[in-house]
mmCIF file of C-alpha atoms and ligand atoms in Angstrom:
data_model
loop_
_atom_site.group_PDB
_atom_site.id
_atom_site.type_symbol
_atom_site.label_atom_id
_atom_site.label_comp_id
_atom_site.label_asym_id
_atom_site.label_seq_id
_atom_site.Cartn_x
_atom_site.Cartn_y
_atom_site.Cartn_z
ATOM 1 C CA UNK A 1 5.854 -11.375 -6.479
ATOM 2 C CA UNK A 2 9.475 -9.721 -6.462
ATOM 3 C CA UNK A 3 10.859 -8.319 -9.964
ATOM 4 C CA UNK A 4 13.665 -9.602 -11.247
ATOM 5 C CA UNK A 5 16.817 -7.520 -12.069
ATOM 6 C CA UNK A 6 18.741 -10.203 -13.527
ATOM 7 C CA UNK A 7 18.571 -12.689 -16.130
ATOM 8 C CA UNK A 8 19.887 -15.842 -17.313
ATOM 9 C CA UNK A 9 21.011 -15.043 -20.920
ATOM 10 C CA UNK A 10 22.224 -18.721 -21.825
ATOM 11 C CA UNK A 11 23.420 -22.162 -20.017
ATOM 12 C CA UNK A 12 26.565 -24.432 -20.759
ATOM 13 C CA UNK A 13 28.388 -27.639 -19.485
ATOM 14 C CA UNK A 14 31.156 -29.739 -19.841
ATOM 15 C CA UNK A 15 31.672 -32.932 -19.027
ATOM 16 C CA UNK A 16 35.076 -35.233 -19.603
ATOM 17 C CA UNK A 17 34.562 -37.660 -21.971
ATOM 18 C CA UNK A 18 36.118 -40.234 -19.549
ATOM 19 C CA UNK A 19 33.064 -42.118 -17.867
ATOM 20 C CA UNK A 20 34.277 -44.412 -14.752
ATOM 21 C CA UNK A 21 31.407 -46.575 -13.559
ATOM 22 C CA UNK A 22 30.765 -48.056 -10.421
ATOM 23 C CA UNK A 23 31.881 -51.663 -11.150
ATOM 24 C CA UNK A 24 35.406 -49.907 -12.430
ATOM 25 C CA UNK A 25 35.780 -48.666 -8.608
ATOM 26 C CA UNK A 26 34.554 -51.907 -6.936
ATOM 27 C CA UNK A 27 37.606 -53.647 -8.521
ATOM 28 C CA UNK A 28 40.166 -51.516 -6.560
ATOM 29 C CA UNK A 29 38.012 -50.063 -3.698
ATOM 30 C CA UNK A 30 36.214 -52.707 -0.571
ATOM 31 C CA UNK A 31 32.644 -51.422 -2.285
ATOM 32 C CA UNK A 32 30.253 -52.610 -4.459
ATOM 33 C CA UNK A 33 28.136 -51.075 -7.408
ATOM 34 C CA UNK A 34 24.712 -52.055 -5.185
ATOM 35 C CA UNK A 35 26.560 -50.442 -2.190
ATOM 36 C CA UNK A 36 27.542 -46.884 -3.878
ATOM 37 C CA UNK A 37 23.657 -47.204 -6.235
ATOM 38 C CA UNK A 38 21.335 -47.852 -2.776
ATOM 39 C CA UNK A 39 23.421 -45.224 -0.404
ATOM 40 C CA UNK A 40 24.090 -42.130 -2.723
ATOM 41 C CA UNK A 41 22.073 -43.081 -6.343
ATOM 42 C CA UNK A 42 25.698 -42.422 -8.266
ATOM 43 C CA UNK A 43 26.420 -45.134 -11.038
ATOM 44 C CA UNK A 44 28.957 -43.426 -13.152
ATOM 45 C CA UNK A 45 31.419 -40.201 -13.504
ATOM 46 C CA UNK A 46 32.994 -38.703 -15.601
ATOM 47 C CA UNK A 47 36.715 -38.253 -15.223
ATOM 48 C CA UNK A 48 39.533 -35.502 -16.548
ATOM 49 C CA UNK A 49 42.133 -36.768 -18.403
ATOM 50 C CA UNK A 50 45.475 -36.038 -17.684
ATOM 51 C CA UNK A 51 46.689 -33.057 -18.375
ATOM 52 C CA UNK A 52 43.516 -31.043 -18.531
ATOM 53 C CA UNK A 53 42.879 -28.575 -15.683
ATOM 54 C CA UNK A 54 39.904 -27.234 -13.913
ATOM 55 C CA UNK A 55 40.220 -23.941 -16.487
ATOM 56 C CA UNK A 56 39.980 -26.196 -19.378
ATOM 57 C CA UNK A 57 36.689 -27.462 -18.330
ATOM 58 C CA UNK A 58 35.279 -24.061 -17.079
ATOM 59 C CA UNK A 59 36.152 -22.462 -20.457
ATOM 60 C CA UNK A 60 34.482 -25.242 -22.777
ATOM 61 C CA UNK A 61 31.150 -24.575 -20.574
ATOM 62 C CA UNK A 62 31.668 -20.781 -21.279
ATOM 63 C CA UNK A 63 31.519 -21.285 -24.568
ATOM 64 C CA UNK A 64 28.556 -23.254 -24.653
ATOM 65 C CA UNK A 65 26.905 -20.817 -22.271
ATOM 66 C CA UNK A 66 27.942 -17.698 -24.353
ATOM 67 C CA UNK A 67 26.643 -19.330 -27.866
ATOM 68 C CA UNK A 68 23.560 -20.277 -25.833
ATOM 69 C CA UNK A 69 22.972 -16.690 -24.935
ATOM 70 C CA UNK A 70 24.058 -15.266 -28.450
ATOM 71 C CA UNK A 71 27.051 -13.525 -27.227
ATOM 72 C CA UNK A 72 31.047 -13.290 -27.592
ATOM 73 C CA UNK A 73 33.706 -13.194 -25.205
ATOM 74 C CA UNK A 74 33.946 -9.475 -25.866
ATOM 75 C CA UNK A 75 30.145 -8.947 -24.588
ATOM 76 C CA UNK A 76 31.060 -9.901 -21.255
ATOM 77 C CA UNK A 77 32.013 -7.198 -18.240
ATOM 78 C CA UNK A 78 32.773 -9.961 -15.156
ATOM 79 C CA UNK A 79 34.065 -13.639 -14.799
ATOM 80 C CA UNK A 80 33.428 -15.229 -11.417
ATOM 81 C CA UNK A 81 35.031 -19.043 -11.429
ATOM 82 C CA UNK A 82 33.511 -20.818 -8.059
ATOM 83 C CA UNK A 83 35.698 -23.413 -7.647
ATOM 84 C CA UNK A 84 37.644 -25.218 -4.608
ATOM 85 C CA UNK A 85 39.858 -27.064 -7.037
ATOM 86 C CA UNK A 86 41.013 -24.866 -8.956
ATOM 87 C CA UNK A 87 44.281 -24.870 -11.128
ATOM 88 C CA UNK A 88 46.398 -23.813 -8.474
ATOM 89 C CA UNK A 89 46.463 -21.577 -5.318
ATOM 90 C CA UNK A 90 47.499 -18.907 -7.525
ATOM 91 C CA UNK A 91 46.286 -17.404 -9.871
ATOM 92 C CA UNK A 92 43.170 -17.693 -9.641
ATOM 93 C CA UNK A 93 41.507 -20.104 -11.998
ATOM 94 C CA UNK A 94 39.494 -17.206 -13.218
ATOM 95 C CA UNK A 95 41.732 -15.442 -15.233
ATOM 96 C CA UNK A 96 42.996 -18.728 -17.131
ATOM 97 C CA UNK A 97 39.351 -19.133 -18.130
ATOM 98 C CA UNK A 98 39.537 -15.229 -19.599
ATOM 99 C CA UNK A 99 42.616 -16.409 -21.522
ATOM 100 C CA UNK A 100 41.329 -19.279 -22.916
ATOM 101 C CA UNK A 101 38.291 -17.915 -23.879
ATOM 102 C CA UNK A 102 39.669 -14.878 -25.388
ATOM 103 C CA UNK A 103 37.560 -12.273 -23.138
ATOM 104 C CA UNK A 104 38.672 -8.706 -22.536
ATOM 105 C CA UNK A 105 40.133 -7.221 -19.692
ATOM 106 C CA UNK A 106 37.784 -7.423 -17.076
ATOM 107 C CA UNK A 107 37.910 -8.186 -13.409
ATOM 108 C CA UNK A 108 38.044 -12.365 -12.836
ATOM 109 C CA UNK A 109 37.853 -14.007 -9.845
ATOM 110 C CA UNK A 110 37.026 -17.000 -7.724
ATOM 111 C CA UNK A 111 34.825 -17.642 -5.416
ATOM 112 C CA UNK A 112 35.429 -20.262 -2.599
ATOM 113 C CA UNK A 113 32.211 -21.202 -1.156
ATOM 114 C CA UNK A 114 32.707 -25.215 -2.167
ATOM 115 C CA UNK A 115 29.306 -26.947 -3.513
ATOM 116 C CA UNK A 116 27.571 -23.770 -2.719
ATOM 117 C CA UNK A 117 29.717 -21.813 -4.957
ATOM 118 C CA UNK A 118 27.380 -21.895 -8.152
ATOM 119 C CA UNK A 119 25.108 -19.773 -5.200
ATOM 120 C CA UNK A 120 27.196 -17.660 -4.342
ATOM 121 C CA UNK A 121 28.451 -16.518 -7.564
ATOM 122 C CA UNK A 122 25.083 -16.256 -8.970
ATOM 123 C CA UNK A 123 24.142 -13.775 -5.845
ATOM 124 C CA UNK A 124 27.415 -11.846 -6.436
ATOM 125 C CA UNK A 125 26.503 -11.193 -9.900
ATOM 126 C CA UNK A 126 23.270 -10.330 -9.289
ATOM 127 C CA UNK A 127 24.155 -7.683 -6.798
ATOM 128 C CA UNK A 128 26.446 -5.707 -9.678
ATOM 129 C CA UNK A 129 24.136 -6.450 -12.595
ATOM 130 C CA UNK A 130 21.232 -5.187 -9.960
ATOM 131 C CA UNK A 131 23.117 -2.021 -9.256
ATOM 132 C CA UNK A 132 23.875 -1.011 -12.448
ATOM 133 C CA UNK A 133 27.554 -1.772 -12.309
ATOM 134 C CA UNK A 134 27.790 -4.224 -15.023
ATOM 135 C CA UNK A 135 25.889 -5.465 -17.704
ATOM 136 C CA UNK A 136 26.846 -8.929 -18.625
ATOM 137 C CA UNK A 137 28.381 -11.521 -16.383
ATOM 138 C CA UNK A 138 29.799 -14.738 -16.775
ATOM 139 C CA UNK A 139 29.214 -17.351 -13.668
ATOM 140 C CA UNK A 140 31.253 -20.651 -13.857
ATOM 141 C CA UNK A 141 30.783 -23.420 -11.097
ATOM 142 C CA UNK A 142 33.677 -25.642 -12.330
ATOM 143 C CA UNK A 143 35.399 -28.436 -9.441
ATOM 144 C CA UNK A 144 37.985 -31.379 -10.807
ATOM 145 C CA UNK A 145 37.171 -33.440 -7.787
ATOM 146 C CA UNK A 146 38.898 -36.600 -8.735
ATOM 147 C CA UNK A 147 42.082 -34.735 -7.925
ATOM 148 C CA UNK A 148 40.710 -33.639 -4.450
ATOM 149 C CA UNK A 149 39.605 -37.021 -3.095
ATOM 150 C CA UNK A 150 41.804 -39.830 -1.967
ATOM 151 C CA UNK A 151 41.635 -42.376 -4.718
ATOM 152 C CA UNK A 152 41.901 -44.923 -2.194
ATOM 153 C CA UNK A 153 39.217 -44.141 0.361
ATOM 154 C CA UNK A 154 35.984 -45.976 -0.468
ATOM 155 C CA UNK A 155 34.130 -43.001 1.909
ATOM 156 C CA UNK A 156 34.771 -40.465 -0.501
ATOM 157 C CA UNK A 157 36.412 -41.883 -3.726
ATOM 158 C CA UNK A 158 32.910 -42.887 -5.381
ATOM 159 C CA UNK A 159 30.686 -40.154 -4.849
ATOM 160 C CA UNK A 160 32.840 -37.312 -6.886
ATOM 161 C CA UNK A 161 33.190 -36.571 -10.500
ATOM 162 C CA UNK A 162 34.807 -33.667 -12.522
ATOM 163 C CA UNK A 163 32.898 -31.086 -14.468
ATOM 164 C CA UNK A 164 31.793 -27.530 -15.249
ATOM 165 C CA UNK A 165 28.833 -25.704 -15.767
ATOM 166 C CA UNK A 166 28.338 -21.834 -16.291
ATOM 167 C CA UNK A 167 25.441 -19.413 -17.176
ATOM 168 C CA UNK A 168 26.049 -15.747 -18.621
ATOM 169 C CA UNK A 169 23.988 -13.249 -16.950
ATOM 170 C CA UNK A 170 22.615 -9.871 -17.686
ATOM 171 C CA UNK A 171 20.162 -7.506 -17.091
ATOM 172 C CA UNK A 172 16.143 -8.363 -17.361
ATOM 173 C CA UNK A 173 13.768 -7.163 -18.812
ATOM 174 C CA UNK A 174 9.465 -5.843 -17.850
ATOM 175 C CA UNK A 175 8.813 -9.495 -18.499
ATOM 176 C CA UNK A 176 9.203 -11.769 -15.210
ATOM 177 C CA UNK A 177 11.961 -13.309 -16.339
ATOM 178 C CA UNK A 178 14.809 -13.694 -14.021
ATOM 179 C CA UNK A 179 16.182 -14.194 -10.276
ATOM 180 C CA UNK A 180 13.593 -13.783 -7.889
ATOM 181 C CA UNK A 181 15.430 -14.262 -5.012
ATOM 182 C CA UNK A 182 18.982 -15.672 -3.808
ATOM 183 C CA UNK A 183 20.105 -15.866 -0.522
ATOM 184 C CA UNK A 184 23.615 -17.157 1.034
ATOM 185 C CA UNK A 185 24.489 -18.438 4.285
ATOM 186 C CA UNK A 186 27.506 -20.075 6.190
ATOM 187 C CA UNK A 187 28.077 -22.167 9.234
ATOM 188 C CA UNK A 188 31.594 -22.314 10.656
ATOM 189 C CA UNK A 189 31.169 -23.818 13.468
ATOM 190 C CA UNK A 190 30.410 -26.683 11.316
ATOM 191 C CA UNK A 191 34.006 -26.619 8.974
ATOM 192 C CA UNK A 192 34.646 -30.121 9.971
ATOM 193 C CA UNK A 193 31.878 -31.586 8.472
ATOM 194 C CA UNK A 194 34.387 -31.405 5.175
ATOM 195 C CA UNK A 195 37.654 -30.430 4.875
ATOM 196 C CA UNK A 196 41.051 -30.555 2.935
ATOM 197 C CA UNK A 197 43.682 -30.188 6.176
ATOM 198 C CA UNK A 198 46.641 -29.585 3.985
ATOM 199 C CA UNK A 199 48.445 -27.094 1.411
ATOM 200 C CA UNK A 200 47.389 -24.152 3.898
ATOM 201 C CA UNK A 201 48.958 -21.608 5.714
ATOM 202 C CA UNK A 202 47.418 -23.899 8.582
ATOM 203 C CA UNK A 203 49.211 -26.848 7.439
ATOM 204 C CA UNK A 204 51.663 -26.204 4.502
ATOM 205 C CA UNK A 205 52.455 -29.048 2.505
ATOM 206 C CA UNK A 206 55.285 -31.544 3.347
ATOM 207 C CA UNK A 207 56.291 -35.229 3.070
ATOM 208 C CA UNK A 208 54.552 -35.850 5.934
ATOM 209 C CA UNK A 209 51.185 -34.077 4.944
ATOM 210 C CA UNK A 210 51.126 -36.002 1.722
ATOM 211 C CA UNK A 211 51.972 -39.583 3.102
ATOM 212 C CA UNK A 212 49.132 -38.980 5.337
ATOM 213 C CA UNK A 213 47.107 -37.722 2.668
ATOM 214 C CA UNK A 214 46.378 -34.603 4.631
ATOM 215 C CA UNK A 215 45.848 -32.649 0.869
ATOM 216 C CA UNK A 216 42.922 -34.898 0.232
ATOM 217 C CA UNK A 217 39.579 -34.540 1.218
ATOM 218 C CA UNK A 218 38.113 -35.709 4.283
ATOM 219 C CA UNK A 219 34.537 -36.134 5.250
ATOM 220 C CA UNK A 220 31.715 -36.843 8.009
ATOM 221 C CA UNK A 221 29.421 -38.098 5.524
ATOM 222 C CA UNK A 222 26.505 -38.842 7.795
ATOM 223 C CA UNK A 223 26.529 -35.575 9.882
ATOM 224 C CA UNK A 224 26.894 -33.395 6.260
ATOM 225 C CA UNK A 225 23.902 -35.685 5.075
ATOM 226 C CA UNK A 226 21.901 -34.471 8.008
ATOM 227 C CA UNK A 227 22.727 -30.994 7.794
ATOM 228 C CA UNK A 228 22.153 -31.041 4.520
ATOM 229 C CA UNK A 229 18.179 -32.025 4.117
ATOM 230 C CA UNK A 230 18.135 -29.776 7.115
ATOM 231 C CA UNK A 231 19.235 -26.582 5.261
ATOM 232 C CA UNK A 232 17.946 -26.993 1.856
ATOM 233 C CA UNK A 233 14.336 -28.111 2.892
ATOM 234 C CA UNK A 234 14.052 -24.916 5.393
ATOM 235 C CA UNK A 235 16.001 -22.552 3.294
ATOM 236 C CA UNK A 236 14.166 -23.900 -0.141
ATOM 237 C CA UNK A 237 11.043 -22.966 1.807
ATOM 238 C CA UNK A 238 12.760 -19.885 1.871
ATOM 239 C CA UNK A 239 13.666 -19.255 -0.912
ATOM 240 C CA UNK A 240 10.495 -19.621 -2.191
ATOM 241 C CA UNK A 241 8.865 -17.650 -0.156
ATOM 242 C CA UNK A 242 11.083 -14.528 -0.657
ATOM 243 C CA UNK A 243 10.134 -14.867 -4.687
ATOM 244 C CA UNK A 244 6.560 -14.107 -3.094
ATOM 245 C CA UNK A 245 5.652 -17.380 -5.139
ATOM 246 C CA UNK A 246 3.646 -20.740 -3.435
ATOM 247 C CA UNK A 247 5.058 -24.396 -4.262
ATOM 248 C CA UNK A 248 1.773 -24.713 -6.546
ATOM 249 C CA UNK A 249 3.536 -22.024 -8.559
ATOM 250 C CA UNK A 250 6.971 -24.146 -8.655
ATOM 251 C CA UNK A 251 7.855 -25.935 -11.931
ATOM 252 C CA UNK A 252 11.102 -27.172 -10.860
ATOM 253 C CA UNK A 253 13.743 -27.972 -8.153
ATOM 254 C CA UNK A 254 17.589 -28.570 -9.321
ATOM 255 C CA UNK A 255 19.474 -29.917 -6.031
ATOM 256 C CA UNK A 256 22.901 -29.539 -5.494
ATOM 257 C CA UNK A 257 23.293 -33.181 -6.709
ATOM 258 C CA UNK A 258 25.524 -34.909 -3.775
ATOM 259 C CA UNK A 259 23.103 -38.116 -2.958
ATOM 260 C CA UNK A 260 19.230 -39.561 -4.108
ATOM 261 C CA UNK A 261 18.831 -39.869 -0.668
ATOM 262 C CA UNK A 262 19.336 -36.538 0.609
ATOM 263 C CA UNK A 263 16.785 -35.497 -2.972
ATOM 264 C CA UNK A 264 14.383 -37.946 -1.537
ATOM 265 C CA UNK A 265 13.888 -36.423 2.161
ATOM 266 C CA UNK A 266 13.938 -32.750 1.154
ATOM 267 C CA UNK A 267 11.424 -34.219 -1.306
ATOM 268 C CA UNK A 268 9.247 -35.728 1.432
ATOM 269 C CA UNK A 269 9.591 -33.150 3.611
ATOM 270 C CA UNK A 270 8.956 -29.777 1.545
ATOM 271 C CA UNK A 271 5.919 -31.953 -0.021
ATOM 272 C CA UNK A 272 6.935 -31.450 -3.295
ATOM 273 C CA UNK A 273 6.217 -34.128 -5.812
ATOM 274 C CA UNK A 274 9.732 -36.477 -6.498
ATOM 275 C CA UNK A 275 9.508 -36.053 -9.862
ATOM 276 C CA UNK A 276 9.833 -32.506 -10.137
ATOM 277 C CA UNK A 277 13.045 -32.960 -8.997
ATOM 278 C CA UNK A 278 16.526 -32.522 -11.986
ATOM 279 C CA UNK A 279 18.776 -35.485 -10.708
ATOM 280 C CA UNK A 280 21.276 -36.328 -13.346
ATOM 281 C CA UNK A 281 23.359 -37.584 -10.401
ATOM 282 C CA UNK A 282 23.587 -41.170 -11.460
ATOM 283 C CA UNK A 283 25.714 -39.994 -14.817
ATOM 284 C CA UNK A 284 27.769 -37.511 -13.290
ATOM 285 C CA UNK A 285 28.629 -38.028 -9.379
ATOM 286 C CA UNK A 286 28.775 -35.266 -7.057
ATOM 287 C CA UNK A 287 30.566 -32.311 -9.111
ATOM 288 C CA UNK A 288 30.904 -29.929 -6.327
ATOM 289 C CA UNK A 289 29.844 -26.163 -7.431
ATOM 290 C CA UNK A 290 29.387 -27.231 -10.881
ATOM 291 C CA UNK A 291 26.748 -30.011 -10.119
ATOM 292 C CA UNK A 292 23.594 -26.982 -10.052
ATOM 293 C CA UNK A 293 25.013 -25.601 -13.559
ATOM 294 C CA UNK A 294 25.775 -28.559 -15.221
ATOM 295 C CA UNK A 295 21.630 -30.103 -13.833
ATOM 296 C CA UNK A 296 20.411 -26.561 -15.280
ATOM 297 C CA UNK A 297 22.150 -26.854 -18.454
ATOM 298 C CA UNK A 298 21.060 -30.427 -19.118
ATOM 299 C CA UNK A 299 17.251 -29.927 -18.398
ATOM 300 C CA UNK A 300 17.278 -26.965 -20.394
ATOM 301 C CA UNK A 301 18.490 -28.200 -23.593
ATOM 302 C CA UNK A 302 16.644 -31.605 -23.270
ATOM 303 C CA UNK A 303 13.707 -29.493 -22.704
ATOM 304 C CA UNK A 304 12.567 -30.164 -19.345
ATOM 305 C CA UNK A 305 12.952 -26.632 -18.001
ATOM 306 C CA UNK A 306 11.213 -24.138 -20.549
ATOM 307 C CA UNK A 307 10.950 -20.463 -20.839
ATOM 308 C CA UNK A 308 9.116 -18.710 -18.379
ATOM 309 C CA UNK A 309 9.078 -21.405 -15.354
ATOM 310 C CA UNK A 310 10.602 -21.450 -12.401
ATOM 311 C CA UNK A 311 13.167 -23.101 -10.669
ATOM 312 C CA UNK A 312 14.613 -23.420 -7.170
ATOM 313 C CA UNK A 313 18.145 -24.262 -6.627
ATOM 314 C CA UNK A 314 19.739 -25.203 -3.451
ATOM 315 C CA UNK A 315 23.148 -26.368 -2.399
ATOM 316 C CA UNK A 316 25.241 -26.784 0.747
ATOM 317 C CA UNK A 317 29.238 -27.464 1.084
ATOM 318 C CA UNK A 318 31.864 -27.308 2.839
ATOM 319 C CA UNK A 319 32.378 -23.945 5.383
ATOM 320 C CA UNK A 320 29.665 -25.416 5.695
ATOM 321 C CA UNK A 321 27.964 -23.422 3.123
ATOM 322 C CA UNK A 322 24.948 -23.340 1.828
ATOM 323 C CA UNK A 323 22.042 -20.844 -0.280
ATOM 324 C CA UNK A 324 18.956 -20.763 -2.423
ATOM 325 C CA UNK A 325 17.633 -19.156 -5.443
ATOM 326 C CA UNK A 326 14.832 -18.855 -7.300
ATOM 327 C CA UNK A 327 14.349 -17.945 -10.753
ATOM 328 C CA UNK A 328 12.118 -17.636 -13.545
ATOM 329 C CA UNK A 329 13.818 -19.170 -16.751
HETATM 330 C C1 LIG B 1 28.711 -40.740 2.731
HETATM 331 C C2 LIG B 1 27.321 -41.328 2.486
HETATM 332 C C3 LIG B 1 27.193 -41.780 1.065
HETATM 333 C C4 LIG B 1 27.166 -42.552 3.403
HETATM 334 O O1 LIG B 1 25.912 -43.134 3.168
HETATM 335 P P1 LIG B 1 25.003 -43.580 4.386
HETATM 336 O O2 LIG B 1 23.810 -44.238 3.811
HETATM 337 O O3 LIG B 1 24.808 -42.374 5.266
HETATM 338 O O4 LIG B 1 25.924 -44.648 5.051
HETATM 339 P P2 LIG B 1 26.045 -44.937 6.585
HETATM 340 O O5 LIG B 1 26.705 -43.762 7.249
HETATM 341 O O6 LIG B 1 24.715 -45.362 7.085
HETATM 342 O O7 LIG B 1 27.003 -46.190 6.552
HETATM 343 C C5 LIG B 1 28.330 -46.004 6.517
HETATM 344 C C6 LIG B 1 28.951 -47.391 6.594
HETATM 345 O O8 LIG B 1 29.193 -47.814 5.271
HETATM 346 C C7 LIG B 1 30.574 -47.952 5.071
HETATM 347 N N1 LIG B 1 30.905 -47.419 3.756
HETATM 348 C C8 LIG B 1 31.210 -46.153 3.429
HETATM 349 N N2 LIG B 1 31.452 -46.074 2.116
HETATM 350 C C9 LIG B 1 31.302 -47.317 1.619
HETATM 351 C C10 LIG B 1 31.415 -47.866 0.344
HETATM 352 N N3 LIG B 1 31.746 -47.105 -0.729
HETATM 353 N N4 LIG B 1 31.156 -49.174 0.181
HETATM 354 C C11 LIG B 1 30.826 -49.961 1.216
HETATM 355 N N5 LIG B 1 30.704 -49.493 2.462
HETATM 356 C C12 LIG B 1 30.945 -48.187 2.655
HETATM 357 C C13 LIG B 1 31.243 -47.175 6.172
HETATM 358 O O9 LIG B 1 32.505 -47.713 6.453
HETATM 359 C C14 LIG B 1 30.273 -47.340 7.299
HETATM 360 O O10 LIG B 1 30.499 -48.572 7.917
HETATM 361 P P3 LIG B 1 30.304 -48.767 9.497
HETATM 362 O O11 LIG B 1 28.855 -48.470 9.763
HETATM 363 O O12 LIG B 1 30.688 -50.184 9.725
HETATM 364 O O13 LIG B 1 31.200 -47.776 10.141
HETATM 365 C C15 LIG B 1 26.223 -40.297 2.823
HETATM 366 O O14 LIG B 1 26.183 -40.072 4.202
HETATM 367 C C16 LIG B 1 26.410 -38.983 2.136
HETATM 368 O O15 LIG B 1 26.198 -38.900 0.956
HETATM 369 N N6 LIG B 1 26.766 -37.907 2.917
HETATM 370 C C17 LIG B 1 26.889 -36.536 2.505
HETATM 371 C C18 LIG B 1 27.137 -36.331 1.115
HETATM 372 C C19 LIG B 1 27.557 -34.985 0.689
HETATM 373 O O16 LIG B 1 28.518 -34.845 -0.014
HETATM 374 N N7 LIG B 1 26.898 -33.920 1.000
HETATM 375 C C20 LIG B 1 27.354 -32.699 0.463
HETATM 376 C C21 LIG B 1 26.461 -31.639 0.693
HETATM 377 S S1 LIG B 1 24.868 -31.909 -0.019
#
């Protein structure tokens, strides 16, 4: 079995206290609340209220996750944000969460690997707590995607919500604990799958971009849902396998959490008992790179996930993206 170089110290989450339920979105959208329940498993979201930004929500899960892992602001050496709605194009969203949280001067950055983001990040960190660069880092998956989607496209509209979830991470110890393997892949032959066309250098914005709702996103929902249970049942296998570990020795799976359906095939096909599975999708909607973080968080402090287990995560996004990790808890 592989030994672990870095930890989870402590989880966090936020979610807006705004919850928008299906039957909310069936009065304005040509969809129903069986329609969006039987084809993706969503029945609410929470929403942002106006006026907060992505930052706000990443630094209220920082704080959680710092408490969590009995540390301050001042204990940390890196902030990675993975977002792909962040405040704005610039700065980066990252150093408005080291404001708001009050943390030192230390290198902050996003990281735009969409859904897989949380992934990424976590491999990042892991490489400079590994080498011995930095001690204690702070990884925030954090996506306002009410703002990204079209409000008006029943496709898209109902499977997104806003949140943030974040982990601090540091160095482990002789005891098992930690990530036993993370790996990170991309796609781009495949960046059509999901996209936002506008408010690039490809297509800046304009009056025409917006009336055509070129800065909202657009996807090819049922060639992303293939891909998907593709990628994270072959990669989960993976995974898995890298960590030197057998699925009898898995306690856990946390999905990126996008659709039930797309749970329930990689389900069927890695053979791994359904109810193993973390799926708070149904409350929360897909919350792009901070759906992993915000599932962790939850199960640990409801006490599903408990010290010393382990836990696969998987996620794909747009690029496309997509990685696994495992790690004992
Ligand atoms: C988008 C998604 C929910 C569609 O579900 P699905 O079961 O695959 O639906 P289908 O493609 O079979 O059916 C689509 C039909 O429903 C319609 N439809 C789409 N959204 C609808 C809605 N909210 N209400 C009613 N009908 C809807 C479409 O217009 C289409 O109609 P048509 O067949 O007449 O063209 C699903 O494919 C999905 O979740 N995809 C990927 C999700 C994702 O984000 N992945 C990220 C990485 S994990």
């Amino acid at each position: 079995m592989s030994i672990p170089r870095t930890r989870i110290l402590g989880t966090g989450r936020y979610l807006p206290e705004e919850v928008v339920g299906n039957e909310v979105l069936a009065q304005r959208l040509d969809t129903t609340d069986v329609w969006i329940q039987e084809h993706t498993g969503i029945e609410r979201r929470h929403v942002a209220a106006k006026g907060q930004v992505t930052s706000d929500m990443a630094a209220a899960a920082s704080r959680a996750a710092l408490e969590a892992a009995g540390l301050t602001p001042a204990d940390l050496d890196m902030i990675i944000v993975a977002t792909t709605s962040g405040d704005s194009p610039m700065p980066a969203t990252a150093v408005n969460v080291q404001q708001k949280i009050g943390a030192d001067l230390i290198p902050s950055f996003d990281l735009a690997a969409s859904f897989a983001g949380f992934l990424y990040a976590l491999t990042v960190a892991d490489q400079f707590i590994s080498a011995g660069t930095y001690g204690t880092i702070l990884v925030v998956g954090a996506d306002m995607m009410t703002r990204l989607v079209n409000p008006d496209d029943r496709a898209t509209a109902p499977l997104f919500g806003d949140g943030a979830g974040a982990v601090v991470l540091g160095p482990a110890q002789s005891d098992g604990r930690g990530i036993l393997s993370a790996r990170i892949h991309a796609d781009g032959a495949l960046g059509d799958l999901l996209k936002v066309p506008a408010g690039g250098s490809a297509e800046p914005l304009s009056a025409e971009a917006l009336a055509a709702n070129r800065h909202r996103l657009q996807m090819k929902g049922r060639e992303l849902f293939q891909v998907s249970v593709k990628h994270l049942t072959s990669y989960s296998m993976q995974a898995l396998k890298a960590a030197g570990l057998t699925s009898a020795e898995l306690d856990w799976v946390i999905p990126h959490q996008a659709n039930r359906n797309i749970v329930n095939l990689i389900s069927q096909r890695l053979g791994y008992p359904r109810h193993k599975f973390v799926e708070d999708l149904a409350e929360t909607g897909n919350t792009g790179a901070a759906s992993i973080p915000i599932a962790l968080d939850g199960a640990v402090r409801d006490g599903r996930v408990q010290r010393g287990q382990t836990v696969l995560m998987c996620a794909l996004g747009a690029g496309v993206t997509w990685g696994a990790a495992m790690v004992r808890m």
